[in-house]
Short mmCIF file of C-alpha atoms in Angstrom, two decimals:
data_model
loop_
_atom_site.label_atom_id
_atom_site.label_comp_id
_atom_site.label_asym_id
_atom_site.label_seq_id
_atom_site.Cartn_x
_atom_site.Cartn_y
_atom_site.Cartn_z
CA MET A 1 93.46 99.10 78.92
CA VAL A 2 90.38 96.75 78.17
CA ILE A 3 89.03 95.77 81.38
CA ARG A 4 85.53 96.60 82.32
CA GLU A 5 86.09 98.59 85.54
CA MET A 6 88.37 101.23 83.89
CA PHE A 7 85.36 103.79 83.55
CA ARG A 8 84.29 105.41 86.87
CA SER A 9 83.46 103.16 89.74
CA TYR A 10 81.32 100.48 87.90
CA VAL A 11 80.32 99.45 84.45
CA PRO A 12 77.20 97.11 84.21
CA ARG A 13 77.80 93.52 83.41
CA VAL A 14 76.86 92.65 79.81
CA ASP A 15 76.74 89.48 78.03
CA GLU A 16 78.68 90.47 74.70
CA VAL A 17 81.79 92.16 73.71
CA GLY A 18 81.74 95.51 71.92
CA PHE A 19 80.80 97.93 74.65
CA GLY A 20 82.81 100.99 73.83
CA VAL A 21 83.75 103.33 76.67
CA ARG A 22 85.91 106.65 76.63
CA VAL A 23 88.80 106.45 79.02
CA VAL A 24 91.71 108.57 79.90
CA ASP A 25 94.80 106.98 78.15
CA GLY A 26 97.32 109.70 79.29
CA ILE A 27 97.65 113.11 80.73
CA GLU A 28 100.06 115.43 79.33
CA VAL A 29 101.11 119.13 79.36
CA ASP A 30 102.04 120.85 75.98
CA GLU A 31 104.47 123.66 75.39
CA SER A 32 101.86 126.18 75.70
CA GLY A 33 100.87 124.83 79.17
CA LYS A 34 97.69 123.26 78.00
CA ILE A 35 96.63 120.13 79.94
CA VAL A 36 95.97 117.54 77.46
CA LEU A 37 93.73 114.52 78.41
CA LYS A 38 94.50 111.82 75.97
CA ARG A 39 91.25 109.94 75.44
CA LYS A 40 90.33 106.73 73.56
CA THR A 41 87.48 104.34 73.12
CA VAL A 42 88.21 100.82 74.44
CA LYS A 43 86.44 97.54 73.86
CA MET A 44 85.59 96.18 77.18
CA PHE A 45 84.53 92.56 78.28
CA ASN A 46 83.88 90.79 81.60
CA GLY A 47 83.33 87.35 83.03
CA ASN A 48 80.54 86.64 80.74
CA MET A 49 82.58 87.25 77.53
CA VAL A 50 81.53 85.03 74.62
CA LYS A 51 83.86 86.36 71.89
CA PRO A 52 86.88 88.18 73.21
CA PRO A 53 88.52 90.89 71.12
CA ARG A 54 91.45 89.42 69.27
CA ALA A 55 94.50 90.96 67.64
CA CYS A 56 94.64 91.09 64.01
CA HIS A 57 98.32 92.54 63.64
CA HIS A 58 100.30 89.58 65.03
CA GLU A 59 103.39 91.07 63.68
CA LEU A 60 103.34 93.66 66.34
CA PRO A 61 105.37 92.99 69.50
CA VAL A 62 103.54 92.22 72.80
CA HIS A 63 103.87 95.04 75.17
CA ALA A 64 106.22 93.74 77.95
CA LYS A 65 109.13 95.38 79.71
CA PRO A 66 111.62 94.24 82.42
CA VAL A 67 110.16 96.34 85.16
CA PRO A 68 111.03 96.28 88.92
CA VAL A 69 108.29 95.22 91.40
CA VAL A 70 107.03 97.75 93.80
CA ASP A 71 108.22 97.06 97.44
CA LEU A 72 104.63 97.05 98.84
CA ALA A 73 105.88 96.29 102.33
CA ARG A 74 107.85 99.37 102.40
CA LEU A 75 105.08 101.44 100.87
CA SER A 76 102.48 100.17 103.32
CA ALA A 77 104.59 101.30 106.19
CA ARG A 78 104.08 104.79 104.86
CA MET A 79 100.33 104.58 104.53
CA CYS A 80 98.06 106.62 106.75
CA LYS A 81 95.37 104.91 108.97
CA GLN A 82 92.63 105.23 106.32
CA GLU A 83 94.84 103.80 103.53
CA SER A 84 95.93 100.97 105.73
CA ARG A 85 92.42 100.00 106.29
CA VAL A 86 91.70 99.93 102.55
CA TRP A 87 94.79 98.22 101.72
CA GLN A 88 94.00 95.46 104.02
CA ASP A 89 91.07 94.60 101.89
CA LEU A 90 92.82 95.22 98.57
CA LYS A 91 96.02 93.30 99.56
CA ARG A 92 94.17 90.01 99.77
CA PHE A 93 93.85 90.06 95.83
CA ILE A 94 97.49 89.72 95.58
CA ASP A 95 98.29 87.23 98.42
CA ASP A 96 95.28 85.57 99.95
CA GLU A 97 95.17 81.84 98.76
CA ALA A 98 92.11 80.95 100.77
CA MET A 99 90.06 83.66 99.31
CA TYR A 100 90.96 82.59 95.70
CA GLU A 101 89.87 78.94 96.72
CA GLY A 102 86.54 80.51 97.58
CA PHE A 103 86.22 82.43 94.21
CA CYS A 104 86.85 79.11 92.36
CA SER A 105 84.16 77.37 94.26
CA THR A 106 81.66 79.94 93.40
CA GLY A 107 82.64 81.03 89.92
CA ARG A 108 81.07 78.92 87.29
CA LYS A 109 83.17 76.31 85.44
CA ARG A 110 84.09 77.35 81.94
CA ARG A 111 84.85 75.78 78.59
CA THR A 112 88.68 75.28 77.77
CA PRO A 113 90.21 78.70 78.26
CA LEU A 114 91.79 80.16 75.16
CA ALA A 115 95.43 79.89 74.45
CA LEU A 116 96.06 82.48 71.58
CA LEU A 117 99.52 83.85 72.78
CA SER A 118 102.23 82.53 70.53
CA ASP A 119 105.30 80.73 71.88
CA ASP A 120 107.36 83.89 71.01
CA ASP A 121 104.75 86.17 72.94
CA VAL A 122 104.95 83.99 76.02
CA THR A 123 108.85 83.95 75.79
CA ARG A 124 108.78 87.61 75.85
CA LEU A 125 106.63 87.72 79.00
CA VAL A 126 109.01 85.05 80.69
CA THR A 127 112.10 86.96 79.69
CA CYS A 128 110.74 90.03 81.29
CA GLY A 129 109.59 88.41 84.36
CA ILE A 130 105.96 88.65 84.07
CA ALA A 131 105.40 84.85 83.64
CA ARG A 132 107.19 81.65 84.45
CA PRO A 133 107.00 78.09 83.25
CA ILE A 134 105.40 75.55 85.46
CA ALA A 135 104.52 71.66 85.21
CA ASP A 136 100.91 71.02 84.51
CA SER A 137 98.98 70.20 87.45
CA SER A 138 95.26 69.63 88.53
CA GLU A 139 95.72 72.42 91.00
CA LEU A 140 96.18 75.16 88.43
CA VAL A 141 93.40 77.31 87.43
CA PHE A 142 93.62 78.64 83.97
CA CYS A 143 93.02 82.16 82.30
CA SER A 144 92.35 82.71 78.90
CA ALA A 145 95.26 84.25 77.17
CA PHE A 146 95.05 86.46 74.23
CA SER A 147 96.14 89.89 72.87
CA VAL A 148 94.56 93.03 71.65
CA ASP A 149 95.83 95.44 69.07
CA GLU A 150 97.09 99.00 70.21
CA LEU A 151 97.72 100.27 66.73
CA ASP A 152 98.38 103.85 67.88
CA ARG A 153 101.38 102.51 69.84
CA SER A 154 102.39 99.95 67.34
CA ARG A 155 102.03 97.01 69.66
CA ARG A 156 99.74 94.40 71.13
CA ARG A 157 98.66 94.05 74.74
CA ALA A 158 98.54 90.52 76.42
CA ILE A 159 95.32 89.75 78.17
CA HIS A 160 95.03 87.16 80.74
CA HIS A 161 91.36 86.80 81.63
CA PRO A 162 90.67 84.64 84.82
CA GLY A 163 87.05 84.17 83.83
CA GLN A 164 86.17 81.73 86.81
CA ILE A 165 87.75 84.08 89.43
CA ASN A 166 86.11 87.13 87.76
CA ASP A 167 82.83 85.43 88.26
CA GLY A 168 83.43 84.38 91.76
CA CYS A 169 84.84 87.58 93.23
CA VAL A 170 83.08 90.81 94.26
CA MET A 171 84.88 93.53 92.21
CA PRO A 172 86.39 96.12 94.57
CA ARG A 173 85.14 99.72 94.42
CA VAL A 174 87.40 102.17 92.59
CA VAL A 175 86.41 105.74 91.75
CA LEU A 176 88.38 107.24 88.86
CA PRO A 177 88.13 111.05 88.21
CA SER A 178 85.87 111.97 85.42
CA PHE A 179 86.88 114.34 82.50
CA ASP A 180 84.27 116.95 84.03
CA GLU A 181 85.96 116.93 87.47
CA MET A 182 89.52 117.30 85.86
CA LYS A 183 88.36 120.35 83.77
CA LYS A 184 86.56 121.92 86.74
CA GLU A 185 89.82 121.86 88.82
CA PHE A 186 92.03 123.01 86.02
CA PHE A 187 89.72 125.72 85.12
CA GLY A 188 89.55 126.87 88.79
CA ASP A 189 92.18 128.83 90.77
CA LYS A 190 94.44 125.87 91.77
CA ALA A 191 96.25 124.99 88.58
CA LYS A 192 98.73 128.00 87.92
CA PHE A 193 101.62 125.40 87.58
CA CYS A 194 101.66 121.67 86.96
CA PHE A 195 103.69 118.69 85.95
CA THR A 196 102.76 115.06 84.95
CA ALA A 197 104.11 111.49 85.22
CA ASP A 198 103.29 108.05 83.74
CA SER A 199 104.54 104.79 85.41
CA THR A 200 106.04 102.25 83.21
CA ALA A 201 104.04 99.07 82.48
CA TRP A 202 102.21 99.65 85.78
CA TYR A 203 100.25 96.39 86.24
CA TYR A 204 103.59 94.50 85.65
CA GLN A 205 105.17 96.44 88.51
CA VAL A 206 102.71 94.93 91.07
CA PRO A 207 103.79 91.39 92.17
CA LEU A 208 101.61 88.45 92.84
CA ALA A 209 102.44 86.35 96.03
CA PRO A 210 103.68 82.84 95.09
CA SER A 211 100.85 81.27 96.83
CA ILE A 212 98.38 82.52 94.45
CA LYS A 213 100.18 82.25 91.25
CA ARG A 214 98.51 78.89 90.49
CA PHE A 215 95.24 80.70 90.27
CA PHE A 216 96.64 82.59 87.12
CA ALA A 217 97.92 79.74 84.88
CA PHE A 218 97.76 79.84 81.17
CA ARG A 219 98.93 78.09 78.06
CA ASN A 220 100.80 79.19 75.11
CA ALA A 221 99.83 78.27 71.53
CA SER A 222 101.93 74.97 71.96
CA GLY A 223 100.01 73.93 75.14
CA GLU A 224 102.88 74.60 77.63
CA CYS A 225 101.86 75.72 81.11
CA PHE A 226 102.98 79.03 82.63
CA VAL A 227 101.81 81.24 85.62
CA LEU A 228 101.78 84.95 85.89
CA THR A 229 104.01 86.55 88.46
CA ARG A 230 102.46 90.03 88.17
CA LEU A 231 98.97 91.75 88.16
CA PRO A 232 96.86 90.35 85.44
CA MET A 233 95.59 92.63 82.65
CA GLY A 234 92.05 91.31 82.59
CA ALA A 235 91.29 90.53 86.07
CA SER A 236 88.20 92.49 87.60
CA PHE A 237 90.33 93.56 90.61
CA SER A 238 93.48 94.71 88.96
CA CYS A 239 92.29 98.34 88.29
CA ALA A 240 91.40 98.89 91.91
CA VAL A 241 94.72 97.56 93.29
CA ALA A 242 96.96 99.45 90.65
CA HIS A 243 95.03 102.76 91.11
CA PHE A 244 95.07 102.66 94.88
CA VAL A 245 98.82 102.01 94.88
CA SER A 246 99.28 105.16 92.67
CA SER A 247 97.01 107.15 94.88
CA VAL A 248 99.28 106.28 97.92
CA ILE A 249 102.41 107.29 96.02
CA ALA A 250 100.78 110.60 95.03
CA ARG A 251 99.55 111.31 98.56
CA ILE A 252 103.13 110.64 99.95
CA VAL A 253 104.91 113.01 97.52
CA THR A 254 102.42 115.79 98.21
CA GLU A 255 102.25 115.48 102.02
CA GLY A 256 102.62 118.78 103.86
CA LEU A 257 102.61 120.73 100.46
CA ASP A 258 99.79 122.87 98.83
CA VAL A 259 99.75 120.67 95.82
CA GLN A 260 96.70 118.96 94.36
CA PHE A 261 96.76 115.76 92.26
CA PHE A 262 94.78 113.64 89.95
CA VAL A 263 95.63 109.78 89.66
CA TYR A 264 94.09 107.85 86.74
CA ILE A 265 95.60 104.30 87.23
CA ASP A 266 99.10 104.86 85.86
CA ASN A 267 98.65 108.56 85.03
CA PHE A 268 99.60 111.29 87.48
CA CYS A 269 98.97 115.06 87.32
CA PHE A 270 100.10 117.27 90.08
CA TYR A 271 99.07 121.07 90.15
CA GLY A 272 98.94 124.14 92.26
CA ASN A 273 99.74 127.71 92.66
CA SER A 274 103.26 127.47 94.02
CA GLN A 275 105.94 126.51 91.54
CA GLN A 276 108.45 125.87 94.37
CA GLU A 277 106.15 123.54 96.23
CA LEU A 278 105.52 121.64 92.87
CA ALA A 279 109.19 121.43 92.38
CA VAL A 280 109.49 119.83 95.83
CA ALA A 281 106.70 117.34 94.95
CA ARG A 282 108.45 116.52 91.66
CA GLN A 283 111.69 115.87 93.50
CA ARG A 284 109.98 113.65 95.97
CA LEU A 285 108.40 111.66 93.09
CA VAL A 286 111.86 111.23 91.44
CA HIS A 287 113.22 110.01 94.83
CA ILE A 288 110.35 107.59 95.58
CA GLN A 289 111.44 105.52 92.73
CA SER A 290 114.35 104.18 94.69
CA ASP A 291 112.55 104.29 98.01
CA VAL A 292 109.98 101.80 97.00
CA ASN A 293 111.25 100.32 93.93
CA VAL A 294 108.83 101.95 91.47
CA LEU A 295 109.73 103.12 87.86
CA PHE A 296 108.24 106.02 85.98
CA GLY A 297 108.67 106.26 82.18
CA GLU A 298 108.56 109.98 82.13
CA ILE A 299 108.19 112.78 84.79
CA SER A 300 107.67 116.30 83.10
CA HIS A 301 109.17 119.46 84.33
CA VAL A 302 107.09 121.81 86.34
CA ARG A 303 105.52 124.44 83.99
CA ARG A 304 103.04 127.21 84.02
CA SER A 305 99.56 126.00 83.14
CA SER A 306 97.34 127.90 80.70
CA ARG A 307 94.50 126.45 82.72
CA ASP A 308 93.15 125.11 79.54
CA VAL A 309 92.27 121.52 78.97
CA ALA A 310 92.17 119.60 75.71
CA THR A 311 90.31 116.30 75.36
#
């Protein structure tokens, strides 16, 4: 992930690219029970970017999968009062047309947005339901569209950077657990057993309302127009929305159980002293996939934790 809010609650705005930050890229449990925090340094950029990072290995496929969209109405019906209050603010980022009109009026106008995704790249996004073609119009607000390499996964990630909107909006606060916080919990007396999960192409499981899709238009290399239908990788608010939805899911599956959890955007770790209660939480996580139409790529088995953490 390459957006500036991925590390803790806030990253200061900078005027250049190349600011490296260590982030959690996955949470796993190895055969010995050791909890592995997969970390990597990402290049970050923001609304003031001048030279965006660009992919060098164009032969690699763009990361896109035909994933379902979360039933946010059904999920919101299961939120507690505090979650509902937070969601009322965050939900505006995926359905409030008037708010986006305001963003565009305050965000500074930019040069012609980049159009560095190839026709094949965009065709892949359209095939997976992540974008759709649209007729060119003066009402469209264009993002810069490009890709960055993820060589450790033999792929590229498509980035849609809505510069004018990023400038105009106030980034919602999101607090992600730090490495030290995770280690402290796992080394304590709460992590005899654990299991992990990873949601598939998580941003692309969060839908944008039809009324705001025109604010996330982009062009392919041939100049044809498209709009995103899912949460954009590159918008300053996306991390907060995705992380909150994950946190709600984790809270629901652990409700009434003596089970703790960490959520890091699309990575989940559940832990506790009762193997039986963790097994119940795991079963709930399996079932919630059909309940709210969410897809997990992998849900590990419950296993004894060595209470050791590797980074």
